[in-house]
PDB file of C-alpha atoms in Angstrom:
ATOM      1  CA  UNK A   1      89.573  98.459  65.678  1.00 86.00           C
ATOM      2  CA  UNK A   2      87.440 101.028  66.539  1.00 92.00           C
ATOM      3  CA  UNK A   3      85.648 101.881  69.448  1.00 96.00           C
ATOM      4  CA  UNK A   4      82.298 103.845  69.778  1.00 97.00           C
ATOM      5  CA  UNK A   5      81.613 104.967  73.027  1.00 97.00           C
ATOM      6  CA  UNK A   6      77.958 106.541  74.763  1.00 97.00           C
ATOM      7  CA  UNK A   7      78.006 108.224  77.433  1.00 93.00           C
ATOM      8  CA  UNK A   8      74.367 109.956  78.789  1.00 87.00           C
ATOM      9  CA  UNK A   9      74.499 113.674  76.812  1.00 84.00           C
ATOM     10  CA  UNK A  10      72.110 114.850  75.191  1.00 77.00           C
ATOM     11  CA  UNK A  11      73.385 114.405  72.160  1.00 85.00           C
ATOM     12  CA  UNK A  12      74.206 111.483  71.844  1.00 91.00           C
ATOM     13  CA  UNK A  13      71.118 110.577  70.226  1.00 87.00           C
ATOM     14  CA  UNK A  14      72.436 111.530  67.336  1.00 90.00           C
ATOM     15  CA  UNK A  15      73.569 108.094  67.251  1.00 93.00           C
ATOM     16  CA  UNK A  16      70.464 106.399  67.009  1.00 91.00           C
ATOM     17  CA  UNK A  17      70.908 106.877  62.186  1.00 89.00           C
ATOM     18  CA  UNK A  18      74.363 106.026  62.380  1.00 91.00           C
ATOM     19  CA  UNK A  19      75.001 103.435  60.572  1.00 91.00           C
ATOM     20  CA  UNK A  20      77.361 100.585  61.578  1.00 88.00           C
ATOM     21  CA  UNK A  21      80.546 101.474  59.460  1.00 86.00           C
ATOM     22  CA  UNK A  22      82.435 101.382  63.061  1.00 85.00           C
ATOM     23  CA  UNK A  23      84.044  97.845  64.848  1.00 89.00           C
ATOM     24  CA  UNK A  24      82.477  97.856  68.861  1.00 95.00           C
ATOM     25  CA  UNK A  25      79.881  99.850  69.878  1.00 97.00           C
ATOM     26  CA  UNK A  26      80.618 100.274  74.378  1.00 98.00           C
ATOM     27  CA  UNK A  27      77.654 102.258  75.894  1.00 97.00           C
ATOM     28  CA  UNK A  28      77.660 103.316  79.624  1.00 96.00           C
ATOM     29  CA  UNK A  29      75.166 102.728  82.041  1.00 94.00           C
ATOM     30  CA  UNK A  30      71.677 103.937  80.610  1.00 93.00           C
ATOM     31  CA  UNK A  31      73.194 104.940  77.147  1.00 94.00           C
ATOM     32  CA  UNK A  32      72.743 101.000  76.372  1.00 95.00           C
ATOM     33  CA  UNK A  33      68.725 102.503  75.066  1.00 93.00           C
ATOM     34  CA  UNK A  34      70.117 104.478  72.513  1.00 94.00           C
ATOM     35  CA  UNK A  35      70.746 102.139  70.202  1.00 93.00           C
ATOM     36  CA  UNK A  36      70.396  98.688  70.184  1.00 93.00           C
ATOM     37  CA  UNK A  37      73.418  96.694  68.961  1.00 95.00           C
ATOM     38  CA  UNK A  38      75.741  97.796  71.423  1.00 96.00           C
ATOM     39  CA  UNK A  39      78.226  95.138  71.992  1.00 97.00           C
ATOM     40  CA  UNK A  40      79.596  95.755  75.499  1.00 97.00           C
ATOM     41  CA  UNK A  41      77.578  97.644  78.486  1.00 97.00           C
ATOM     42  CA  UNK A  42      79.507  99.258  81.406  1.00 97.00           C
ATOM     43  CA  UNK A  43      78.277  99.997  84.389  1.00 94.00           C
ATOM     44  CA  UNK A  44      78.859 100.007  87.766  1.00 90.00           C
ATOM     45  CA  UNK A  45      77.680  98.104  91.001  1.00 88.00           C
ATOM     46  CA  UNK A  46      75.193 100.154  91.981  1.00 86.00           C
ATOM     47  CA  UNK A  47      73.364 100.815  88.889  1.00 87.00           C
ATOM     48  CA  UNK A  48      70.302 100.176  89.437  1.00 87.00           C
ATOM     49  CA  UNK A  49      69.063  96.268  88.647  1.00 88.00           C
ATOM     50  CA  UNK A  50      66.081  97.274  86.891  1.00 88.00           C
ATOM     51  CA  UNK A  51      67.905  99.321  84.087  1.00 88.00           C
ATOM     52  CA  UNK A  52      69.882  96.579  83.091  1.00 91.00           C
ATOM     53  CA  UNK A  53      69.220  94.903  80.331  1.00 91.00           C
ATOM     54  CA  UNK A  54      69.035  91.076  79.025  1.00 90.00           C
ATOM     55  CA  UNK A  55      72.052  91.174  76.730  1.00 93.00           C
ATOM     56  CA  UNK A  56      71.304  89.620  73.626  1.00 93.00           C
ATOM     57  CA  UNK A  57      73.833  87.951  71.123  1.00 94.00           C
ATOM     58  CA  UNK A  58      77.085  88.929  70.818  1.00 94.00           C
ATOM     59  CA  UNK A  59      76.429  91.336  73.610  1.00 96.00           C
ATOM     60  CA  UNK A  60      78.105  91.056  77.017  1.00 96.00           C
ATOM     61  CA  UNK A  61      77.730  93.221  80.440  1.00 96.00           C
ATOM     62  CA  UNK A  62      81.395  94.430  82.487  1.00 97.00           C
ATOM     63  CA  UNK A  63      81.347  94.756  85.005  1.00 95.00           C
ATOM     64  CA  UNK A  64      84.128  95.566  88.038  1.00 94.00           C
ATOM     65  CA  UNK A  65      85.743  91.776  88.427  1.00 95.00           C
ATOM     66  CA  UNK A  66      86.655  93.452  84.292  1.00 96.00           C
ATOM     67  CA  UNK A  67      87.005  96.827  84.302  1.00 95.00           C
ATOM     68  CA  UNK A  68      88.795  97.506  87.462  1.00 96.00           C
ATOM     69  CA  UNK A  69      91.637  94.878  86.421  1.00 96.00           C
ATOM     70  CA  UNK A  70      92.291  97.359  83.132  1.00 96.00           C
ATOM     71  CA  UNK A  71      91.829 100.516  84.930  1.00 95.00           C
ATOM     72  CA  UNK A  72      94.375  99.299  87.278  1.00 97.00           C
ATOM     73  CA  UNK A  73      97.088  98.767  84.339  1.00 97.00           C
ATOM     74  CA  UNK A  74      96.756 102.503  83.490  1.00 98.00           C
ATOM     75  CA  UNK A  75      97.760 103.363  87.276  1.00 97.00           C
ATOM     76  CA  UNK A  76      94.129 103.617  89.021  1.00 97.00           C
ATOM     77  CA  UNK A  77      91.467 105.245  89.688  1.00 96.00           C
ATOM     78  CA  UNK A  78      92.813 108.027  92.130  1.00 97.00           C
ATOM     79  CA  UNK A  79      94.817 109.054  89.079  1.00 98.00           C
ATOM     80  CA  UNK A  80      92.606 108.086  86.143  1.00 97.00           C
ATOM     81  CA  UNK A  81      89.935 109.707  87.434  1.00 95.00           C
ATOM     82  CA  UNK A  82      86.269 108.259  89.453  1.00 91.00           C
ATOM     83  CA  UNK A  83      83.689 108.213  86.800  1.00 92.00           C
ATOM     84  CA  UNK A  84      82.832 106.101  84.127  1.00 93.00           C
ATOM     85  CA  UNK A  85      83.352 108.058  81.636  1.00 95.00           C
ATOM     86  CA  UNK A  86      86.918 107.438  82.016  1.00 97.00           C
ATOM     87  CA  UNK A  87      85.953 104.138  84.049  1.00 96.00           C
ATOM     88  CA  UNK A  88      85.212 102.775  79.976  1.00 97.00           C
ATOM     89  CA  UNK A  89      88.164 104.595  78.435  1.00 98.00           C
ATOM     90  CA  UNK A  90      91.187 102.773  80.085  1.00 98.00           C
ATOM     91  CA  UNK A  91      88.575  99.224  79.955  1.00 98.00           C
ATOM     92  CA  UNK A  92      88.705 100.088  76.069  1.00 98.00           C
ATOM     93  CA  UNK A  93      92.677 100.747  75.578  1.00 98.00           C
ATOM     94  CA  UNK A  94      92.808  97.512  77.284  1.00 98.00           C
ATOM     95  CA  UNK A  95      91.854  95.786  74.421  1.00 97.00           C
ATOM     96  CA  UNK A  96      94.071  97.483  72.191  1.00 96.00           C
ATOM     97  CA  UNK A  97      91.496  99.434  69.069  1.00 97.00           C
ATOM     98  CA  UNK A  98      93.804 101.635  67.251  1.00 96.00           C
ATOM     99  CA  UNK A  99      91.015 104.075  67.694  1.00 97.00           C
ATOM    100  CA  UNK A 100      87.801 105.468  70.821  1.00 98.00           C
ATOM    101  CA  UNK A 101      85.612 108.163  69.563  1.00 97.00           C
ATOM    102  CA  UNK A 102      84.328 109.294  72.253  1.00 97.00           C
ATOM    103  CA  UNK A 103      80.177 110.392  72.187  1.00 96.00           C
ATOM    104  CA  UNK A 104      77.383 112.089  74.837  1.00 93.00           C
ATOM    105  CA  UNK A 105      81.213 112.078  77.644  1.00 94.00           C
ATOM    106  CA  UNK A 106      81.677 115.824  77.667  1.00 91.00           C
ATOM    107  CA  UNK A 107      80.492 116.554  80.980  1.00 85.00           C
ATOM    108  CA  UNK A 108      78.539 119.646  80.516  1.00 78.00           C
ATOM    109  CA  UNK A 109      75.733 120.228  82.968  1.00 64.00           C
ATOM    110  CA  UNK A 110      73.795 123.555  82.014  1.00 62.00           C
ATOM    111  CA  UNK A 111      71.790 125.361  84.967  1.00 59.00           C
ATOM    112  CA  UNK A 112      68.264 124.752  82.832  1.00 61.00           C
ATOM    113  CA  UNK A 113      66.629 122.269  79.994  1.00 54.00           C
ATOM    114  CA  UNK A 114      69.047 118.398  79.675  1.00 61.00           C
ATOM    115  CA  UNK A 115      71.458 116.831  81.529  1.00 56.00           C
ATOM    116  CA  UNK A 116      71.387 113.806  79.997  1.00 58.00           C
ATOM    117  CA  UNK A 117      69.811 112.324  76.902  1.00 55.00           C
ATOM    118  CA  UNK A 118      66.544 111.428  79.147  1.00 57.00           C
ATOM    119  CA  UNK A 119      65.575 114.739  81.139  1.00 53.00           C
ATOM    120  CA  UNK A 120      68.222 115.521  84.467  1.00 57.00           C
ATOM    121  CA  UNK A 121      70.245 113.587  85.773  1.00 57.00           C
ATOM    122  CA  UNK A 122      72.566 113.528  88.755  1.00 64.00           C
ATOM    123  CA  UNK A 123      75.741 115.466  87.016  1.00 57.00           C
ATOM    124  CA  UNK A 124      78.201 112.181  89.070  1.00 61.00           C
ATOM    125  CA  UNK A 125      81.707 113.695  87.184  1.00 60.00           C
ATOM    126  CA  UNK A 126      80.966 116.956  89.808  1.00 58.00           C
ATOM    127  CA  UNK A 127      80.568 115.996  92.975  1.00 69.00           C
ATOM    128  CA  UNK A 128      82.540 116.207  95.730  1.00 75.00           C
ATOM    129  CA  UNK A 129      85.568 113.747  94.277  1.00 88.00           C
ATOM    130  CA  UNK A 130      89.837 113.981  94.887  1.00 91.00           C
ATOM    131  CA  UNK A 131      89.980 111.846  91.803  1.00 92.00           C
ATOM    132  CA  UNK A 132      87.891 115.159  89.555  1.00 93.00           C
ATOM    133  CA  UNK A 133      89.370 117.612  90.451  1.00 93.00           C
ATOM    134  CA  UNK A 134      90.492 118.891  86.971  1.00 94.00           C
ATOM    135  CA  UNK A 135      88.437 116.340  84.049  1.00 94.00           C
ATOM    136  CA  UNK A 136      91.290 118.852  81.590  1.00 96.00           C
ATOM    137  CA  UNK A 137      93.115 116.978  82.600  1.00 96.00           C
ATOM    138  CA  UNK A 138      91.991 112.966  84.004  1.00 97.00           C
ATOM    139  CA  UNK A 139      90.502 113.326  80.042  1.00 96.00           C
ATOM    140  CA  UNK A 140      94.594 114.361  78.783  1.00 97.00           C
ATOM    141  CA  UNK A 141      95.739 111.269  80.791  1.00 98.00           C
ATOM    142  CA  UNK A 142      93.614 109.386  79.238  1.00 98.00           C
ATOM    143  CA  UNK A 143      94.107 110.729  76.127  1.00 97.00           C
ATOM    144  CA  UNK A 144      98.648 110.547  76.688  1.00 97.00           C
ATOM    145  CA  UNK A 145      98.315 106.460  77.876  1.00 98.00           C
ATOM    146  CA  UNK A 146      96.741 106.335  74.310  1.00 98.00           C
ATOM    147  CA  UNK A 147      98.779 107.959  72.104  1.00 97.00           C
ATOM    148  CA  UNK A 148     101.535 105.557  73.612  1.00 97.00           C
ATOM    149  CA  UNK A 149     100.545 102.988  73.075  1.00 97.00           C
ATOM    150  CA  UNK A 150      99.632 103.993  69.457  1.00 96.00           C
ATOM    151  CA  UNK A 151      95.337 104.870  70.555  1.00 97.00           C
ATOM    152  CA  UNK A 152      93.753 107.936  69.051  1.00 97.00           C
ATOM    153  CA  UNK A 153      91.124 109.470  71.228  1.00 97.00           C
ATOM    154  CA  UNK A 154      88.566 111.780  69.557  1.00 97.00           C
ATOM    155  CA  UNK A 155      85.490 113.450  70.250  1.00 96.00           C
ATOM    156  CA  UNK A 156      82.159 112.891  68.547  1.00 96.00           C
ATOM    157  CA  UNK A 157      80.411 114.819  70.511  1.00 92.00           C
ATOM    158  CA  UNK A 158      79.387 118.947  68.703  1.00 88.00           C
ATOM    159  CA  UNK A 159      78.880 120.765  71.841  1.00 85.00           C
ATOM    160  CA  UNK A 160      80.493 121.931  74.757  1.00 87.00           C
ATOM    161  CA  UNK A 161      82.714 119.694  76.664  1.00 93.00           C
ATOM    162  CA  UNK A 162      85.467 118.976  79.376  1.00 93.00           C
ATOM    163  CA  UNK A 163      87.400 116.155  77.113  1.00 95.00           C
ATOM    164  CA  UNK A 164      90.584 117.598  75.336  1.00 95.00           C
ATOM    165  CA  UNK A 165      90.278 114.991  72.815  1.00 95.00           C
ATOM    166  CA  UNK A 166      90.639 116.518  69.021  1.00 94.00           C
ATOM    167  CA  UNK A 167      86.781 116.952  67.122  1.00 95.00           C
ATOM    168  CA  UNK A 168      85.902 114.468  64.452  1.00 93.00           C
ATOM    169  CA  UNK A 169      82.493 113.478  61.939  1.00 91.00           C
ATOM    170  CA  UNK A 170      81.903 110.041  62.762  1.00 88.00           C
ATOM    171  CA  UNK A 171      82.469 109.232  59.122  1.00 88.00           C
ATOM    172  CA  UNK A 172      86.242 110.337  59.598  1.00 91.00           C
ATOM    173  CA  UNK A 173      87.368 107.355  61.934  1.00 92.00           C
ATOM    174  CA  UNK A 174      89.383 105.397  58.955  1.00 90.00           C
ATOM    175  CA  UNK A 175      91.517 108.717  58.774  1.00 92.00           C
ATOM    176  CA  UNK A 176      92.255 109.114  62.769  1.00 93.00           C
ATOM    177  CA  UNK A 177      96.009 108.291  63.355  1.00 94.00           C
ATOM    178  CA  UNK A 178      97.310 108.784  67.541  1.00 94.00           C
ATOM    179  CA  UNK A 179      98.102 112.271  68.326  1.00 92.00           C
ATOM    180  CA  UNK A 180     102.290 113.289  68.922  1.00 92.00           C
ATOM    181  CA  UNK A 181     102.760 113.986  72.755  1.00 94.00           C
ATOM    182  CA  UNK A 182     105.359 115.073  74.622  1.00 95.00           C
ATOM    183  CA  UNK A 183     106.240 111.956  76.259  1.00 96.00           C
ATOM    184  CA  UNK A 184     108.900 113.478  78.974  1.00 96.00           C
ATOM    185  CA  UNK A 185     106.311 115.331  80.520  1.00 97.00           C
ATOM    186  CA  UNK A 186     104.441 112.013  80.004  1.00 97.00           C
ATOM    187  CA  UNK A 187     107.660 110.078  81.408  1.00 98.00           C
ATOM    188  CA  UNK A 188     107.399 112.743  84.066  1.00 98.00           C
ATOM    189  CA  UNK A 189     104.101 112.597  84.852  1.00 98.00           C
ATOM    190  CA  UNK A 190     104.057 107.887  85.107  1.00 98.00           C
ATOM    191  CA  UNK A 191     107.442 109.018  87.703  1.00 98.00           C
ATOM    192  CA  UNK A 192     105.361 111.236  90.236  1.00 98.00           C
ATOM    193  CA  UNK A 193     102.652 108.732  90.127  1.00 98.00           C
ATOM    194  CA  UNK A 194     104.683 106.023  91.551  1.00 98.00           C
ATOM    195  CA  UNK A 195     106.374 107.528  93.354  1.00 98.00           C
ATOM    196  CA  UNK A 196     102.967 109.125  95.154  1.00 98.00           C
ATOM    197  CA  UNK A 197     102.204 105.223  95.389  1.00 97.00           C
ATOM    198  CA  UNK A 198      98.203 105.845  95.347  1.00 97.00           C
ATOM    199  CA  UNK A 199      97.054 102.727  93.690  1.00 96.00           C
ATOM    200  CA  UNK A 200      94.437 101.267  94.909  1.00 96.00           C
ATOM    201  CA  UNK A 201      94.043  97.300  94.089  1.00 95.00           C
ATOM    202  CA  UNK A 202      90.298  97.120  95.300  1.00 94.00           C
ATOM    203  CA  UNK A 203      88.640  99.774  92.872  1.00 93.00           C
ATOM    204  CA  UNK A 204      87.781 101.003  96.262  1.00 93.00           C
ATOM    205  CA  UNK A 205      90.154 103.732  96.836  1.00 92.00           C
ATOM    206  CA  UNK A 206      87.636 106.608  98.084  1.00 92.00           C
ATOM    207  CA  UNK A 207      88.217 104.538 101.580  1.00 93.00           C
ATOM    208  CA  UNK A 208      92.440 105.521 101.718  1.00 94.00           C
ATOM    209  CA  UNK A 209      91.059 109.117 100.709  1.00 91.00           C
ATOM    210  CA  UNK A 210      93.103 110.559 103.624  1.00 92.00           C
ATOM    211  CA  UNK A 211      96.264 109.021 102.308  1.00 95.00           C
ATOM    212  CA  UNK A 212      95.781 111.476  99.340  1.00 97.00           C
ATOM    213  CA  UNK A 213      97.478 114.836  98.623  1.00 97.00           C
ATOM    214  CA  UNK A 214      95.030 117.102  96.416  1.00 96.00           C
ATOM    215  CA  UNK A 215      98.807 119.698  95.731  1.00 97.00           C
ATOM    216  CA  UNK A 216     100.471 116.307  94.407  1.00 97.00           C
ATOM    217  CA  UNK A 217      97.279 115.510  93.131  1.00 97.00           C
ATOM    218  CA  UNK A 218      97.600 118.265  91.508  1.00 97.00           C
ATOM    219  CA  UNK A 219     100.873 118.626  89.948  1.00 97.00           C
ATOM    220  CA  UNK A 220     100.207 115.290  88.710  1.00 98.00           C
ATOM    221  CA  UNK A 221      97.537 116.986  86.809  1.00 97.00           C
ATOM    222  CA  UNK A 222      99.643 119.854  85.318  1.00 96.00           C
ATOM    223  CA  UNK A 223     102.180 117.382  83.584  1.00 97.00           C
ATOM    224  CA  UNK A 224      99.303 115.529  82.160  1.00 97.00           C
ATOM    225  CA  UNK A 225      98.151 118.366  80.747  1.00 96.00           C
ATOM    226  CA  UNK A 226     101.015 119.527  79.991  1.00 96.00           C
ATOM    227  CA  UNK A 227     102.240 115.774  78.197  1.00 96.00           C
ATOM    228  CA  UNK A 228      98.949 116.386  76.220  1.00 94.00           C
ATOM    229  CA  UNK A 229      99.013 120.243  75.342  1.00 85.00           C
ATOM    230  CA  UNK A 230      96.699 121.226  76.631  1.00 74.00           C
ATOM    231  CA  UNK A 231      95.818 124.247  78.841  1.00 57.00           C
ATOM    232  CA  UNK A 232      94.034 123.301  82.464  1.00 54.00           C
ATOM    233  CA  UNK A 233      90.569 124.709  83.287  1.00 48.00           C
ATOM    234  CA  UNK A 234      89.663 124.694  79.527  1.00 50.00           C
ATOM    235  CA  UNK A 235      86.307 124.043  78.298  1.00 42.00           C
ATOM    236  CA  UNK A 236      85.979 122.748  74.495  1.00 45.00           C
ATOM    237  CA  UNK A 237      83.293 124.128  72.683  1.00 39.00           C
TER     238      UNK A 237
END
């Protein structure tokens, strides 16, 4: 099964006319507007009700009741990164897919012009948040954990991206395979996460932010970057 995940980056409009020759289409927040044949829409509790669609036959809304347990299965928000692109990735991973392909989830915000497909919007992943100190490391973590599960993470976007996934064309998903990763480094990262004990079962990690050590989280991030064999601060173009 393939999951194609649509974010709100300007490049997501490329998906409007793609043939529906892939498995599940997962939209994040406003991205359900890109094309009508989405299978699931994932959004946080504070996503405005007036922006939520009425699901049609075979469509469903994925809210915190579903994505918080999924994210906790993979260590929780503090380690995974508290923004919806990563939350969507982990929820999709919990469904057991072979491939997760992201489009418009690049978290790259130019100083001028469009930041989102609908114009300019708030750069949520760039807010001052202890879980988002290194977006590349959070992407690396998702890619490595997916690979260990036999799932390949790929990026369908063409422009600059904070994601570190291999690039892929939409017609190439059938040939994608999970990459080789450094399993020893991944085991070290998971062991350090367990030792720190920063899992917040409710998902409301900001209520406990005072107990999280930024330097310890930087050390975790460094291990995930090493496990994925990518460099800190990398912006893929």
